[in-house]
Rosetta silent file (secondary structure, phi, psi, omega in degrees, C-alpha in Angstrom):
SEQUENCE: MILTDDDLRSYLNGASGTAQRVAIEAALAQGDQDIEDRLRALDPLSQEMLNAFTNLPDEARLDDAKALINASAHRRPSNKWAALAAALVLGLGVGWTLQGTNGAEPTLSTDWRHHVAQYQALYVPQTVAQTDNPRLSEQFDVAEAALGREFTRDALRSFGELDLVRVQVLGYEGQTLIQMAYRDAEGRPFALCLMKGQDSAGGTEELAGLAAHSWSEDGLRLILIGGEDIGFVEKHANIVQDLPFS
SCORE:     score description
SCORE:     0.000 S_00000001
   1 L     0.000  165.438  160.559   -8.902   55.024   48.651 S_00000001
   2 L  -121.023  113.845 -161.561   -5.696   52.500   47.492 S_00000001
   3 L  -105.149  126.678  179.362   -5.958   48.738   48.711 S_00000001
   4 L   -83.925  144.034  159.050   -2.915   46.639   49.328 S_00000001
   5 H   -32.613  -23.669  150.364   -3.218   43.321   48.999 S_00000001
   6 H   -68.494  -29.575  174.765   -3.641   42.683   52.710 S_00000001
   7 H   -70.065  -54.148  169.172   -6.463   44.939   52.530 S_00000001
   8 H   -65.788  -31.739  157.994   -8.222   42.371   50.010 S_00000001
   9 H   -63.331  -40.040  175.820   -7.214   39.895   51.808 S_00000001
  10 H   -62.762  -22.409 -176.956   -8.751   40.796   54.855 S_00000001
  11 H   -73.851  -67.894 -127.562  -12.199   41.601   52.554 S_00000001
  12 H   -61.723  -59.196 -174.492  -11.673   37.988   51.127 S_00000001
  13 L   -86.328    7.472 -179.511  -11.747   36.609   54.756 S_00000001
  14 L   102.270    0.584 -151.664  -14.267   38.479   56.231 S_00000001
  15 L   -90.471  -12.540 -170.505  -11.873   40.260   58.253 S_00000001
  16 L   -62.878  140.139  151.108  -12.620   44.229   56.493 S_00000001
  17 L   -48.869  154.507  179.472  -13.773   47.205   58.156 S_00000001
  18 H   -65.553  -37.405 -179.091  -17.149   48.568   56.792 S_00000001
  19 H   -82.956    1.163  179.062  -15.929   51.614   54.994 S_00000001
  20 H   -75.179 -100.533 -173.301  -12.996   49.366   53.882 S_00000001
  21 H   -15.216  -67.895  178.862  -15.988   46.538   52.688 S_00000001
  22 H   -38.136  -48.953  174.918  -18.175   49.283   51.215 S_00000001
  23 H   -78.333   24.892 -168.376  -15.034   50.741   48.771 S_00000001
  24 H  -130.755  -38.890 -167.872  -14.120   47.451   47.923 S_00000001
  25 H   -98.725  -30.624  164.115  -17.573   46.146   46.701 S_00000001
  26 H   -39.732  -59.222  169.062  -18.891   49.739   45.044 S_00000001
  27 H   -23.204  -88.935  154.228  -15.457   49.091   43.076 S_00000001
  28 H   -28.014  -55.878  173.218  -16.852   45.970   42.238 S_00000001
  29 H   -43.772  -35.817 -146.701  -20.571   47.161   41.615 S_00000001
  30 H   -87.228  -10.704 -155.326  -18.971   49.562   39.244 S_00000001
  31 L    88.554    8.985  175.450  -16.798   46.950   37.099 S_00000001
  32 L   -48.428  119.611 -174.800  -13.097   47.555   38.342 S_00000001
  33 H   -88.284  -18.471 -153.529  -11.501   45.003   36.558 S_00000001
  34 H   -92.297  -97.352  178.362   -8.542   45.954   38.037 S_00000001
  35 H   -17.861  -39.117 -166.076   -9.978   44.908   41.910 S_00000001
  36 H   -90.297   -6.933 -133.661  -11.744   41.775   40.730 S_00000001
  37 H  -120.176  -64.792 -172.922   -8.831   40.723   38.904 S_00000001
  38 H   -57.847  -12.788 -171.725   -6.587   41.280   42.027 S_00000001
  39 H  -100.802  -82.219  163.187   -8.914   39.680   44.133 S_00000001
  40 H   -25.491  -35.767  167.252   -9.165   36.534   42.019 S_00000001
  41 L   -92.323    5.416  162.135   -5.471   36.097   41.988 S_00000001
  42 L  -129.184    6.713  159.875   -5.497   36.219   45.832 S_00000001
  43 L   -50.139  124.694 -177.302   -8.240   34.248   46.368 S_00000001
  44 L  -103.371   16.499  163.355   -6.945   31.290   47.836 S_00000001
  45 L   -79.381   26.849  134.218  -10.540   29.085   46.726 S_00000001
  46 L   -78.679  -34.913  178.268   -8.663   29.437   43.328 S_00000001
  47 H  -101.372    9.473  149.514   -6.029   27.226   44.038 S_00000001
  48 H   -50.436  -71.646 -169.392   -8.950   24.965   46.003 S_00000001
  49 H   -50.873  -82.298 -166.740  -10.829   24.686   42.865 S_00000001
  50 H   -55.348  -21.896  159.853   -7.577   24.120   41.105 S_00000001
  51 H   -46.381  -85.173   74.370   -6.372   21.004   43.072 S_00000001
  52 H    85.182  -45.204 -172.875  -10.242   20.005   43.180 S_00000001
  53 H  -147.912   40.420  135.838  -10.045   19.366   39.673 S_00000001
  54 L   -15.591  -46.134 -173.372   -6.066   18.676   38.249 S_00000001
  55 L  -123.664  173.202 -167.719   -7.814   15.083   37.223 S_00000001
  56 L   -75.407  137.550 -171.722  -10.944   13.665   35.516 S_00000001
  57 L   -94.000  151.671  159.470  -13.736   14.144   38.690 S_00000001
  58 L  -118.254 -164.157 -154.048  -16.540   11.484   39.386 S_00000001
  59 H   -64.075  -33.151 -161.065  -19.380   12.264   40.817 S_00000001
  60 H   -76.712  -25.627 -160.748  -17.940   12.141   44.815 S_00000001
  61 H   -83.282  -67.839  160.238  -15.194   14.922   43.496 S_00000001
  62 H   -10.147  -77.651  179.239  -18.151   17.378   42.373 S_00000001
  63 H   -39.892  -49.086 -174.174  -19.809   16.832   45.401 S_00000001
  64 H   -90.579  -24.132  155.879  -17.041   17.771   47.404 S_00000001
  65 H   -56.832  -60.102 -177.488  -16.297   20.874   45.105 S_00000001
  66 H   -64.566  -37.131 -173.211  -19.765   22.192   45.573 S_00000001
  67 H   -73.237  -26.458  172.558  -19.449   21.395   49.405 S_00000001
  68 H   -71.903  -64.441 -163.797  -16.207   23.694   49.194 S_00000001
  69 H   -61.573  -50.172  168.671  -17.897   26.695   47.316 S_00000001
  70 H   -68.405  -14.574  141.452  -20.900   26.567   49.646 S_00000001
  71 H   -73.698  -10.742 -165.344  -18.591   26.910   52.445 S_00000001
  72 H   -74.032  -66.901 -167.392  -16.821   29.201   50.972 S_00000001
  73 L   -52.490  -25.597  173.100  -19.664   31.395   50.726 S_00000001
  74 L   -82.901   -2.932  169.785  -20.714   31.523   54.377 S_00000001
  75 L   -94.478  -13.237 -178.235  -17.234   32.782   55.299 S_00000001
  76 L  -120.521  176.592 -156.935  -17.130   35.724   53.151 S_00000001
  77 L  -116.846   21.209  167.171  -18.893   38.810   53.179 S_00000001
  78 L  -126.513  165.238  157.403  -19.816   38.733   49.213 S_00000001
  79 L  -116.837    6.166 -173.641  -21.265   36.007   47.199 S_00000001
  80 H   -61.478  -64.209 -171.153  -19.952   37.384   44.136 S_00000001
  81 H   -66.452   -4.259  156.000  -16.564   34.415   44.448 S_00000001
  82 H  -105.968   14.589  168.962  -18.640   32.046   45.236 S_00000001
  83 H   -78.631  -31.616  176.842  -21.077   32.497   42.266 S_00000001
  84 H   -75.437  -58.085  166.155  -17.745   32.565   40.356 S_00000001
  85 H   -62.216  -23.431 -179.736  -16.578   29.232   41.562 S_00000001
  86 H   -57.796  -44.545 -174.678  -19.977   28.025   41.307 S_00000001
  87 H   -59.981  -41.662 -176.264  -19.776   28.984   37.448 S_00000001
  88 H   -67.134  -42.476  165.532  -16.449   27.088   37.053 S_00000001
  89 H   -40.890  -59.191 -170.240  -17.602   24.013   38.544 S_00000001
  90 H   -89.674   11.228  122.064  -20.600   23.799   35.960 S_00000001
  91 H   -16.535 -115.274 -174.173  -17.740   24.772   33.378 S_00000001
  92 H   -36.016  -45.113 -136.041  -15.668   22.498   33.852 S_00000001
  93 H   -95.791  -42.001  140.946  -17.978   20.358   34.867 S_00000001
  94 H   -57.621  -54.429  177.171  -19.984   20.197   31.104 S_00000001
  95 H   -57.162  -44.619  169.928  -16.661   20.054   29.655 S_00000001
  96 H   -82.890   11.272  172.767  -15.906   16.781   30.811 S_00000001
  97 H   -87.196   -4.342 -177.905  -19.188   15.180   30.234 S_00000001
  98 H  -105.899  -32.264  176.294  -18.464   16.235   26.511 S_00000001
  99 H   -82.287  -27.479  178.903  -15.080   14.828   26.357 S_00000001
 100 H   -85.946   47.781  152.865  -16.204   11.659   27.992 S_00000001
 101 H  -115.375  -12.660  177.323  -18.565   11.260   25.602 S_00000001
 102 H  -113.003  -10.975  165.302  -15.788   11.322   22.839 S_00000001
 103 L   112.464    1.220 -162.940  -13.087    9.911   24.745 S_00000001
 104 L   -49.839 -179.728  161.825  -10.846   13.034   24.815 S_00000001
 105 L  -117.467  175.134 -160.575   -8.788   13.625   27.078 S_00000001
 106 L   -70.821  165.937 -171.923   -9.519   16.609   29.890 S_00000001
 107 L  -121.796   -0.159  156.950   -7.771   19.723   28.168 S_00000001
 108 L   -49.615  140.317  133.357   -6.935   21.444   31.735 S_00000001
 109 L    -7.691  143.816  100.063   -2.599   20.848   31.895 S_00000001
 110 L  -102.936   53.177  170.347   -1.261   19.086   34.362 S_00000001
 111 L  -100.502  140.914 -162.332    2.241   20.503   33.414 S_00000001
 112 L  -102.204  -14.011  152.338    2.695   22.369   36.705 S_00000001
 113 L   -21.716  -80.354  156.088    3.589   25.564   34.378 S_00000001
 114 L   -43.552  -44.863  176.463    0.671   25.692   32.935 S_00000001
 115 H   -75.934  -27.766  179.086   -0.709   26.474   36.015 S_00000001
 116 H   -59.752  -50.859 -160.466    1.705   28.460   37.166 S_00000001
 117 H   -75.252  -46.487 -161.805    1.495   30.909   33.590 S_00000001
 118 H   -73.757  -58.316 -153.403   -2.993   31.120   34.215 S_00000001
 119 H   -62.118  -13.915 -179.604   -2.450   32.125   37.917 S_00000001
 120 H  -100.760    2.913  173.218    0.375   34.813   37.152 S_00000001
 121 L   -94.306   -2.028  164.306   -1.411   35.942   34.111 S_00000001
 122 L   -85.743    6.997 -170.066   -4.288   37.715   36.773 S_00000001
 123 L   -89.294  145.052  109.397   -1.069   39.762   38.180 S_00000001
 124 L  -110.992 -169.741 -157.613   -1.004   43.378   37.381 S_00000001
 125 L   -58.501  -58.292 -162.593    1.121   46.141   38.058 S_00000001
 126 H   -56.445  -36.879 -177.715   -0.972   46.947   41.711 S_00000001
 127 H   -47.265  -29.748  174.695   -0.721   42.925   42.497 S_00000001
 128 H  -106.888   13.031  174.686    2.980   43.898   42.832 S_00000001
 129 L   -28.976  -61.676 -160.553    2.439   47.602   44.340 S_00000001
 130 L   -80.476  144.566  162.522    3.785   47.459   47.822 S_00000001
 131 L  -107.585  -15.958  179.221    7.741   47.476   47.692 S_00000001
 132 L  -108.674  112.648  146.538    8.271   47.581   51.663 S_00000001
 133 L  -140.031  135.419 -157.589    7.007   44.490   53.132 S_00000001
 134 L   -76.267    8.387 -168.047    7.733   44.372   56.764 S_00000001
 135 L  -133.366   49.030  157.878    6.367   40.687   56.976 S_00000001
 136 L   -67.300  -37.065  170.186    8.821   39.311   54.211 S_00000001
 137 H   -78.550  -64.003  164.217   11.435   37.274   56.581 S_00000001
 138 H   -11.265  -38.077  162.456    8.211   35.632   57.838 S_00000001
 139 H   -42.621  -93.085  168.685    7.464   34.970   54.788 S_00000001
 140 H   -59.924   -0.548 -166.599   10.479   32.937   53.802 S_00000001
 141 L   -96.616  -11.116  162.443   10.798   31.379   57.178 S_00000001
 142 L   -72.146   -1.142 -166.143    6.797   29.967   56.490 S_00000001
 143 L   -93.971  -59.579 -172.380    8.424   29.161   52.904 S_00000001
 144 L   -72.539  -22.699  171.582   11.302   27.299   54.024 S_00000001
 145 L   -97.841  -64.093 -179.322    9.431   24.987   56.391 S_00000001
 146 L   -50.826  -22.001 -158.595    7.001   24.202   53.890 S_00000001
 147 L  -103.914  -24.633 -156.725    9.643   23.561   51.138 S_00000001
 148 L    56.302   41.097 -161.060   12.049   21.803   53.625 S_00000001
 149 L  -155.366  119.746 -174.602   14.917   23.873   51.997 S_00000001
 150 L   -94.301  137.326  169.940   16.533   26.746   53.418 S_00000001
 151 L   -97.070  152.352 -170.692   17.379   29.882   51.270 S_00000001
 152 L   -90.796  119.431 -178.665   20.176   32.405   50.377 S_00000001
 153 H   -92.266  -38.413 -179.086   17.663   35.301   51.040 S_00000001
 154 H   -45.103  -48.148 -156.540   19.861   38.079   50.545 S_00000001
 155 H   -92.046  -30.125  145.261   20.536   37.067   47.070 S_00000001
 156 H   -78.457    3.949  152.271   16.786   36.696   46.061 S_00000001
 157 H   -51.637  -51.230  177.711   15.625   40.101   47.344 S_00000001
 158 E  -154.237  155.353  173.831   16.939   41.421   44.153 S_00000001
 159 E  -161.039  112.762 -161.449   18.441   40.312   41.321 S_00000001
 160 L    72.731  -95.442  178.987   19.126   42.018   38.091 S_00000001
 161 L  -124.121   -1.614 -170.625   16.420   44.469   37.205 S_00000001
 162 E  -103.416  125.327 -153.616   14.303   42.440   39.679 S_00000001
 163 E  -119.640  123.113  152.960   12.983   43.476   43.617 S_00000001
 164 E   -37.326  117.477 -176.192   11.348   40.784   45.690 S_00000001
 165 L   -92.743  -59.044 -176.634    7.561   41.600   46.761 S_00000001
 166 L  -162.579  175.317 -175.716    6.649   38.780   48.841 S_00000001
 167 L  -137.083  122.285  169.326    7.219   35.066   49.314 S_00000001
 168 E  -124.578  167.781 -177.076    4.036   32.655   49.435 S_00000001
 169 E  -132.836  127.234  176.707    3.386   29.011   49.658 S_00000001
 170 E  -129.472  168.831 -164.819    0.787   27.289   47.229 S_00000001
 171 E  -129.098  165.181  172.023    0.366   23.698   46.608 S_00000001
 172 E  -157.948  112.095  177.187   -0.044   21.608   43.433 S_00000001
 173 L    73.814   45.003 -156.760   -0.946   18.089   43.425 S_00000001
 174 L    51.748   20.214 -169.193   -0.340   17.520   47.266 S_00000001
 175 E  -110.452  171.114  161.185    3.646   19.073   46.639 S_00000001
 176 E   -83.772  142.521  166.524    4.448   22.564   48.045 S_00000001
 177 E  -142.166  108.142  157.219    5.035   25.321   45.032 S_00000001
 178 E  -102.232  161.337 -150.650    6.309   28.263   46.476 S_00000001
 179 E  -113.212  143.526  161.254    5.806   31.951   44.788 S_00000001
 180 E  -124.727   62.431 -173.854    8.354   34.493   45.039 S_00000001
 181 E   -52.664  139.374  171.264    6.539   37.618   43.514 S_00000001
 182 E  -162.080  150.696 -150.803    8.480   40.461   41.925 S_00000001
 183 L  -125.250  134.747 -167.389    8.223   43.248   40.419 S_00000001
 184 L   -62.429  167.596  174.247   10.502   44.922   37.627 S_00000001
 185 L   -53.731  -26.334  147.467   11.506   48.800   37.494 S_00000001
 186 L   -68.673    5.542  157.207    8.674   49.755   35.704 S_00000001
 187 L    92.570   12.677  169.444    6.520   48.125   38.259 S_00000001
 188 L   -94.617  144.477 -147.596    5.301   44.569   36.218 S_00000001
 189 L  -100.427  129.097 -164.051    4.738   41.745   38.148 S_00000001
 190 E  -129.356  161.835  164.628    7.547   39.046   37.531 S_00000001
 191 E  -163.489  129.034  163.816    7.299   35.600   39.664 S_00000001
 192 E   -74.495  115.909  176.328    9.956   32.773   40.558 S_00000001
 193 E  -153.661  154.848 -174.883    8.624   29.671   41.632 S_00000001
 194 E  -134.257  161.279 -171.932    9.589   26.464   42.523 S_00000001
 195 E  -148.176  151.583  173.099    8.705   22.752   43.581 S_00000001
 196 E   -69.349  177.859 -179.104   10.751   19.887   44.572 S_00000001
 197 L   117.455  144.036  133.482   11.129   17.385   41.611 S_00000001
 198 L   -98.392  109.035  167.517   12.652   16.982   38.041 S_00000001
 199 L   -47.658  101.457 -178.506   11.523   18.076   34.931 S_00000001
 200 L   -62.822  -52.521  150.983   12.444   16.162   31.843 S_00000001
 201 L   -35.632  147.363  166.776   11.076   19.545   29.653 S_00000001
 202 L  -177.966 -165.173  159.110   12.509   23.061   30.607 S_00000001
 203 L    96.254  179.092 -167.197   14.039   26.013   28.366 S_00000001
 204 L   -67.753  140.889  168.428   12.399   29.385   27.136 S_00000001
 205 E   179.287 -176.189 -177.333    9.202   29.725   25.701 S_00000001
 206 E  -107.707  135.365 -179.235    5.394   31.654   26.018 S_00000001
 207 L  -131.494   97.543 -123.467    3.137   30.722   28.267 S_00000001
 208 L    37.062   43.557 -174.756   -0.492   32.141   28.738 S_00000001
 209 L    70.089   23.263 -171.195    0.813   34.912   26.926 S_00000001
 210 L  -133.047  179.773  164.742    3.534   35.649   28.931 S_00000001
 211 E   -70.413  130.717  134.175    7.647   34.964   28.919 S_00000001
 212 E  -159.831 -169.039 -156.416    9.212   32.114   30.770 S_00000001
 213 L  -170.146  130.294 -159.662   11.962   29.852   31.099 S_00000001
 214 E  -131.243  153.342 -179.293   12.005   26.946   33.404 S_00000001
 215 E  -153.326  165.356  147.084   15.067   24.427   34.451 S_00000001
 216 E  -119.126  116.018  169.326   15.490   21.725   37.367 S_00000001
 217 E  -128.612  156.421 -179.460   18.560   22.004   39.267 S_00000001
 218 L    61.848   50.945 -174.155   19.473   20.677   42.861 S_00000001
 219 L    69.170   -6.779  176.937   16.328   18.505   43.577 S_00000001
 220 E  -114.441  115.948 -172.252   13.978   21.550   42.112 S_00000001
 221 E  -101.883  133.465 -147.864   12.319   22.204   39.232 S_00000001
 222 E  -123.068  124.780  158.806   12.117   25.874   38.854 S_00000001
 223 E  -159.992  134.524 -168.497   10.399   28.659   36.451 S_00000001
 224 E  -112.683   98.759 -156.622   10.592   32.179   35.833 S_00000001
 225 E  -117.084  153.704  159.873    7.755   34.126   34.317 S_00000001
 226 E   158.052  178.576  179.376    6.078   37.577   33.492 S_00000001
 227 L    55.838 -160.216 -169.184    5.812   40.282   31.109 S_00000001
 228 L  -139.304   -2.107  176.066    6.006   39.473   26.894 S_00000001
 229 L   -95.386  101.623 -159.194    9.970   39.849   26.567 S_00000001
 230 L   -89.697   16.976  163.576   11.348   36.277   26.502 S_00000001
 231 L   -84.469  -35.787 -175.660   14.800   37.674   26.135 S_00000001
 232 H   -61.919  -55.272 -166.554   14.542   39.617   29.151 S_00000001
 233 H   -59.516  -31.257 -175.401   13.066   36.558   31.251 S_00000001
 234 H   -72.157  -28.488 -152.589   15.836   34.120   29.710 S_00000001
 235 H  -101.294  -66.867  169.619   18.499   36.634   31.146 S_00000001
 236 H   -32.708  -64.388  177.472   16.913   36.914   34.605 S_00000001
 237 H   -40.894  -55.690  173.018   16.267   32.960   34.581 S_00000001
 238 H   -75.560  -11.917  179.554   20.652   32.767   34.116 S_00000001
 239 H   -80.735  -19.637 -167.164   21.138   35.152   36.638 S_00000001
 240 H   -96.810   -7.452  155.073   19.169   32.950   39.164 S_00000001
 241 L   -62.300   -9.652  176.313   20.427   30.126   37.909 S_00000001
 242 L   -76.520  -52.176 -158.515   24.020   31.814   39.171 S_00000001
 243 L   -68.378 -178.508  165.553   23.044   32.442   42.853 S_00000001
 244 L   -84.466   86.543  170.235   23.780   30.565   46.060 S_00000001
 245 L   -83.493  -27.341 -174.666   20.076   29.913   46.054 S_00000001
 246 L  -143.650    0.000    0.000   19.822   27.522   48.890 S_00000001
């Protein structure tokens, strides 16, 4: 059975049909790493957990995170993702405890680009396999409303060797973060992410094992990330900078 991102989102929301749910859970039980990675990337709890742990937490924040996990376990057809989140709480809680004893700073980076890279590192070709997205215009509408900016959509649907697969609204430290997911001719995943603001740093670098190029313009901070070819990403970032973006 070929599973689209919409199929996996339905599963995460408890809305899958019986046959589809059984197929997904059978794949997970057999250790299907691709399905697990895609579910992890699509799981809205991933972003909620990331936001919950951006800063050094006190006991109240840990209690809030535990409540989030308990609520999530009730709304999902499987406890697997709640268990993964619980493990994250435990691991991060222990890490912060140890850091508190030696005065070290938390290891979780507060640079938005590193969080984008960690999210993008979960993507595999199957994550962006859907090439015909009938909801793309609707997704643009939602993203523009959330960011308060209009995009030149035709310019962003395809540039260089990258084709747009979907647009989604994420968040970072209370700010709207827009992710535009792309695929190249070989089906490899890339993302153009942007949020309001200005970064003092930028340029081409490797983040979470991925090639990335970040910059700021017109009141936006942007990053193009994906693959391992620094030259490819830098070239396409330059194309974006020359587009009539909005």
